[in-house]
Short mmCIF file of C-alpha atoms in Angstrom, two decimals:
data_model
loop_
_atom_site.label_atom_id
_atom_site.label_comp_id
_atom_site.label_asym_id
_atom_site.label_seq_id
_atom_site.Cartn_x
_atom_site.Cartn_y
_atom_site.Cartn_z
CA MET A 1 115.32 106.20 110.57
CA VAL A 2 117.02 104.63 113.60
CA PHE A 3 115.44 101.78 115.53
CA ALA A 4 116.30 100.47 118.97
CA VAL A 5 115.41 97.07 120.29
CA SER A 6 113.18 97.10 123.34
CA ASP A 7 114.76 94.50 125.63
CA ASN A 8 112.91 95.46 128.80
CA PRO A 9 109.31 96.39 128.09
CA VAL A 10 107.67 98.05 131.12
CA SER A 11 104.00 97.25 131.28
CA LEU A 12 101.31 95.01 132.60
CA PRO A 13 101.81 91.34 131.69
CA GLN A 14 99.47 89.65 129.26
CA SER A 15 100.26 86.25 130.70
CA ASP A 16 102.94 84.57 132.76
CA ASP A 17 105.02 83.89 129.66
CA GLU A 18 104.36 86.99 127.57
CA PRO A 19 105.02 90.50 128.95
CA ALA A 20 102.97 93.35 127.52
CA GLN A 21 104.65 96.00 125.40
CA PRO A 22 104.76 99.77 126.08
CA TRP A 23 102.06 100.47 123.53
CA GLN A 24 99.77 98.04 125.37
CA TYR A 25 100.23 99.99 128.59
CA ASP A 26 99.69 103.39 126.96
CA ARG A 27 96.44 103.00 125.04
CA SER A 28 96.86 106.44 123.44
CA ARG A 29 99.53 104.99 121.17
CA ALA A 30 98.70 102.47 118.49
CA PRO A 31 101.55 100.24 117.36
CA VAL A 32 102.71 100.00 113.79
CA ALA A 33 102.54 96.33 112.80
CA VAL A 34 105.08 95.25 110.20
CA LYS A 35 105.22 91.84 108.55
CA VAL A 36 108.40 90.39 107.07
CA LEU A 37 109.29 87.02 105.59
CA VAL A 38 112.40 84.95 106.20
CA ALA A 39 113.10 82.64 103.27
CA GLY A 40 115.91 80.48 101.97
CA GLY A 41 116.93 76.95 101.22
CA PHE A 42 116.32 73.79 103.19
CA GLY A 43 118.22 73.71 106.50
CA VAL A 44 119.61 77.23 106.18
CA GLY A 45 118.51 78.25 109.71
CA LYS A 46 115.09 79.91 109.32
CA THR A 47 113.52 78.20 112.32
CA THR A 48 116.55 79.01 114.49
CA PHE A 49 116.45 82.61 113.24
CA VAL A 50 112.81 83.13 114.24
CA SER A 51 113.29 81.35 117.59
CA SER A 52 116.33 83.47 118.45
CA VAL A 53 114.60 86.81 117.98
CA SER A 54 111.02 86.20 119.06
CA GLU A 55 109.90 87.78 122.32
CA ILE A 56 106.96 85.36 122.47
CA THR A 57 107.02 81.59 122.29
CA PRO A 58 107.50 81.07 118.53
CA LEU A 59 105.01 79.08 116.51
CA ARG A 60 106.68 76.17 114.74
CA THR A 61 105.22 73.66 112.31
CA GLU A 62 108.00 71.11 112.23
CA ALA A 63 107.63 67.46 111.33
CA VAL A 64 110.06 64.60 111.80
CA MET A 65 111.86 63.72 108.60
CA THR A 66 111.47 60.18 107.28
CA GLN A 67 113.08 58.05 104.58
CA ALA A 68 110.40 59.26 102.17
CA SER A 69 112.15 62.65 101.98
CA ALA A 70 115.62 61.22 101.33
CA PRO A 71 115.47 61.54 97.52
CA THR A 72 114.50 65.24 97.69
CA ASP A 73 116.03 66.72 100.85
CA ASP A 74 119.80 67.22 100.70
CA LEU A 75 121.27 66.74 104.19
CA SER A 76 124.91 67.01 103.13
CA GLY A 77 125.22 70.47 104.70
CA THR A 78 123.15 69.65 107.79
CA PRO A 79 123.71 65.96 108.61
CA ASP A 80 122.23 66.26 112.13
CA LYS A 81 118.93 67.74 110.96
CA ASN A 82 115.96 65.46 111.70
CA THR A 83 112.96 67.81 111.48
CA THR A 84 111.68 70.18 108.81
CA THR A 85 109.22 73.07 108.61
CA VAL A 86 106.07 72.04 106.73
CA ALA A 87 104.06 75.26 106.95
CA MET A 88 105.75 78.26 108.59
CA ASP A 89 107.53 79.63 111.63
CA PHE A 90 106.14 82.69 113.37
CA GLY A 91 107.55 85.09 115.94
CA ARG A 92 107.29 88.69 117.14
CA VAL A 93 109.83 91.32 118.14
CA THR A 94 109.24 94.93 119.25
CA LEU A 95 111.44 97.62 117.71
CA ASP A 96 111.57 101.22 118.94
CA ASP A 97 108.73 100.62 121.46
CA ASP A 98 105.82 101.25 119.10
CA LEU A 99 106.95 99.26 116.08
CA VAL A 100 106.04 95.58 116.21
CA LEU A 101 107.70 93.24 113.75
CA TYR A 102 105.93 90.00 112.87
CA VAL A 103 108.41 87.50 111.44
CA TYR A 104 107.26 84.62 109.23
CA GLY A 105 109.67 81.86 108.30
CA THR A 106 108.81 80.10 105.04
CA PRO A 107 109.28 76.39 104.35
CA GLY A 108 112.40 75.69 102.33
CA GLN A 109 111.57 72.60 100.27
CA GLU A 110 110.28 73.05 96.74
CA ARG A 111 107.16 70.99 97.44
CA PHE A 112 106.02 73.67 99.93
CA TRP A 113 106.75 76.74 97.79
CA PHE A 114 103.07 77.08 96.88
CA MET A 115 102.55 78.50 100.39
CA TRP A 116 104.78 81.50 99.70
CA ASP A 117 102.04 83.29 97.78
CA ASP A 118 99.85 83.28 100.89
CA LEU A 119 102.61 84.17 103.32
CA VAL A 120 103.84 87.13 101.26
CA ARG A 121 100.52 89.01 101.44
CA GLY A 122 100.92 92.19 103.49
CA ALA A 123 104.69 91.84 103.93
CA ILE A 124 106.89 94.92 103.55
CA GLY A 125 110.02 92.93 102.81
CA GLY A 126 111.78 89.59 102.74
CA LEU A 127 115.05 88.40 104.23
CA VAL A 128 116.87 85.73 102.25
CA LEU A 129 119.04 83.48 104.42
CA ALA A 130 122.11 82.09 102.69
CA ASP A 131 124.59 79.34 103.54
CA THR A 132 127.91 79.92 101.76
CA ARG A 133 128.36 76.16 101.40
CA ARG A 134 125.11 75.95 99.40
CA LEU A 135 124.58 79.37 97.84
CA ARG A 136 122.54 77.94 94.98
CA ASP A 137 119.78 77.03 97.44
CA CYS A 138 118.85 80.67 98.04
CA PHE A 139 118.33 81.55 94.35
CA PRO A 140 114.63 80.52 94.35
CA ALA A 141 113.91 82.97 97.20
CA LEU A 142 115.89 85.74 95.48
CA ASP A 143 114.03 85.14 92.22
CA TYR A 144 110.68 85.07 94.01
CA PHE A 145 111.13 88.39 95.80
CA GLU A 146 112.51 90.06 92.69
CA THR A 147 109.61 88.77 90.58
CA CYS A 148 106.95 90.00 92.98
CA GLY A 149 108.73 93.32 93.54
CA LEU A 150 109.16 92.88 97.30
CA PRO A 151 112.14 94.68 98.88
CA TYR A 152 114.60 92.18 100.27
CA ALA A 153 117.95 91.84 102.00
CA VAL A 154 120.39 88.93 102.20
CA ALA A 155 121.62 87.54 105.54
CA VAL A 156 124.49 85.06 105.39
CA ASN A 157 124.10 82.56 108.22
CA HIS A 158 127.60 81.60 109.34
CA PHE A 159 127.74 77.94 110.37
CA ASP A 160 130.45 76.40 112.52
CA GLY A 161 133.22 75.05 110.31
CA SER A 162 132.20 77.06 107.24
CA GLN A 163 134.58 79.53 105.62
CA SER A 164 134.01 83.20 106.36
CA TYR A 165 133.37 85.57 103.47
CA GLU A 166 132.96 89.31 103.19
CA PRO A 167 129.51 90.68 102.28
CA ASP A 168 130.83 91.98 98.95
CA ASP A 169 132.05 88.49 98.04
CA VAL A 170 128.58 87.06 98.67
CA ARG A 171 126.97 89.93 96.78
CA GLU A 172 129.11 89.20 93.74
CA ALA A 173 128.48 85.44 93.90
CA LEU A 174 124.69 85.95 94.05
CA SER A 175 124.62 88.94 91.64
CA VAL A 176 122.77 90.98 94.27
CA PRO A 177 122.26 94.64 93.22
CA PRO A 178 124.40 97.26 95.04
CA HIS A 179 121.42 98.85 96.82
CA VAL A 180 120.33 95.57 98.47
CA PRO A 181 121.79 95.04 101.98
CA VAL A 182 123.99 91.97 102.50
CA VAL A 183 124.88 91.18 106.12
CA ILE A 184 126.76 88.40 107.92
CA MET A 185 125.03 86.97 110.98
CA ASP A 186 124.60 83.92 113.19
CA ALA A 187 120.99 82.71 113.48
CA ARG A 188 121.72 81.52 117.03
CA ARG A 189 122.69 85.01 118.22
CA ARG A 190 119.81 87.38 118.84
CA ASP A 191 121.89 90.53 118.41
CA THR A 192 123.00 89.62 114.90
CA VAL A 193 119.48 88.48 113.97
CA VAL A 194 118.10 91.84 115.10
CA GLU A 195 120.75 93.67 113.06
CA SER A 196 119.73 91.80 109.92
CA LEU A 197 116.05 92.60 110.51
CA LEU A 198 116.88 96.27 111.04
CA ALA A 199 118.79 96.28 107.75
CA LEU A 200 115.75 94.81 105.99
CA VAL A 201 113.24 97.22 107.55
CA GLY A 202 115.44 100.22 106.80
CA HIS A 203 115.84 99.09 103.20
CA ALA A 204 112.09 98.53 102.85
CA LEU A 205 111.39 102.02 104.18
CA ASP A 206 113.88 103.54 101.73
CA THR A 207 112.41 101.55 98.83
CA THR A 208 108.71 102.00 99.59
CA PRO A 209 108.38 104.79 102.21
CA GLU A 210 104.59 104.77 101.95
#
């Protein structure tokens, strides 16, 4: 199945900030709503990922980091980070006009992992964000999706100054099975974020077509 991103929806606006989608103009068509999760380690770029792709103002639940988190939150890879997600990020993107993708970003710190069980309900797949400088941080998300049987893909977020690697190199380092998509992207660039989501949705459809 091939999807195209709808960049210019033609319809009546819902509000000044949020244009309506084609399926909202044509009431004879009901949209297919798809939920996916974006998971990964602390500071890997989940909030940026959701913000880059969302066609609505994204929901963020960020809190300012304090000294109390210093013993548990490793800032060595992201020294300029001063906020953290404490619940979830949420955004929406329309694919192929009548397919609406709801994107949920999970909190990365271990103390918030208990929320994953609630966020995963109804999801068709999960996207694991990886930072090649801290690959070990994405293992909990990989283990979680494998344990619950949720189709997943891996998206390597390329940070400025980090070494570039081929997808097969990352696959080998993480022991990701051959059928699982591994893509290289930049969470700040919408086009590469969309490509990673398309890879996940396509993989989920192949794995669980129902």
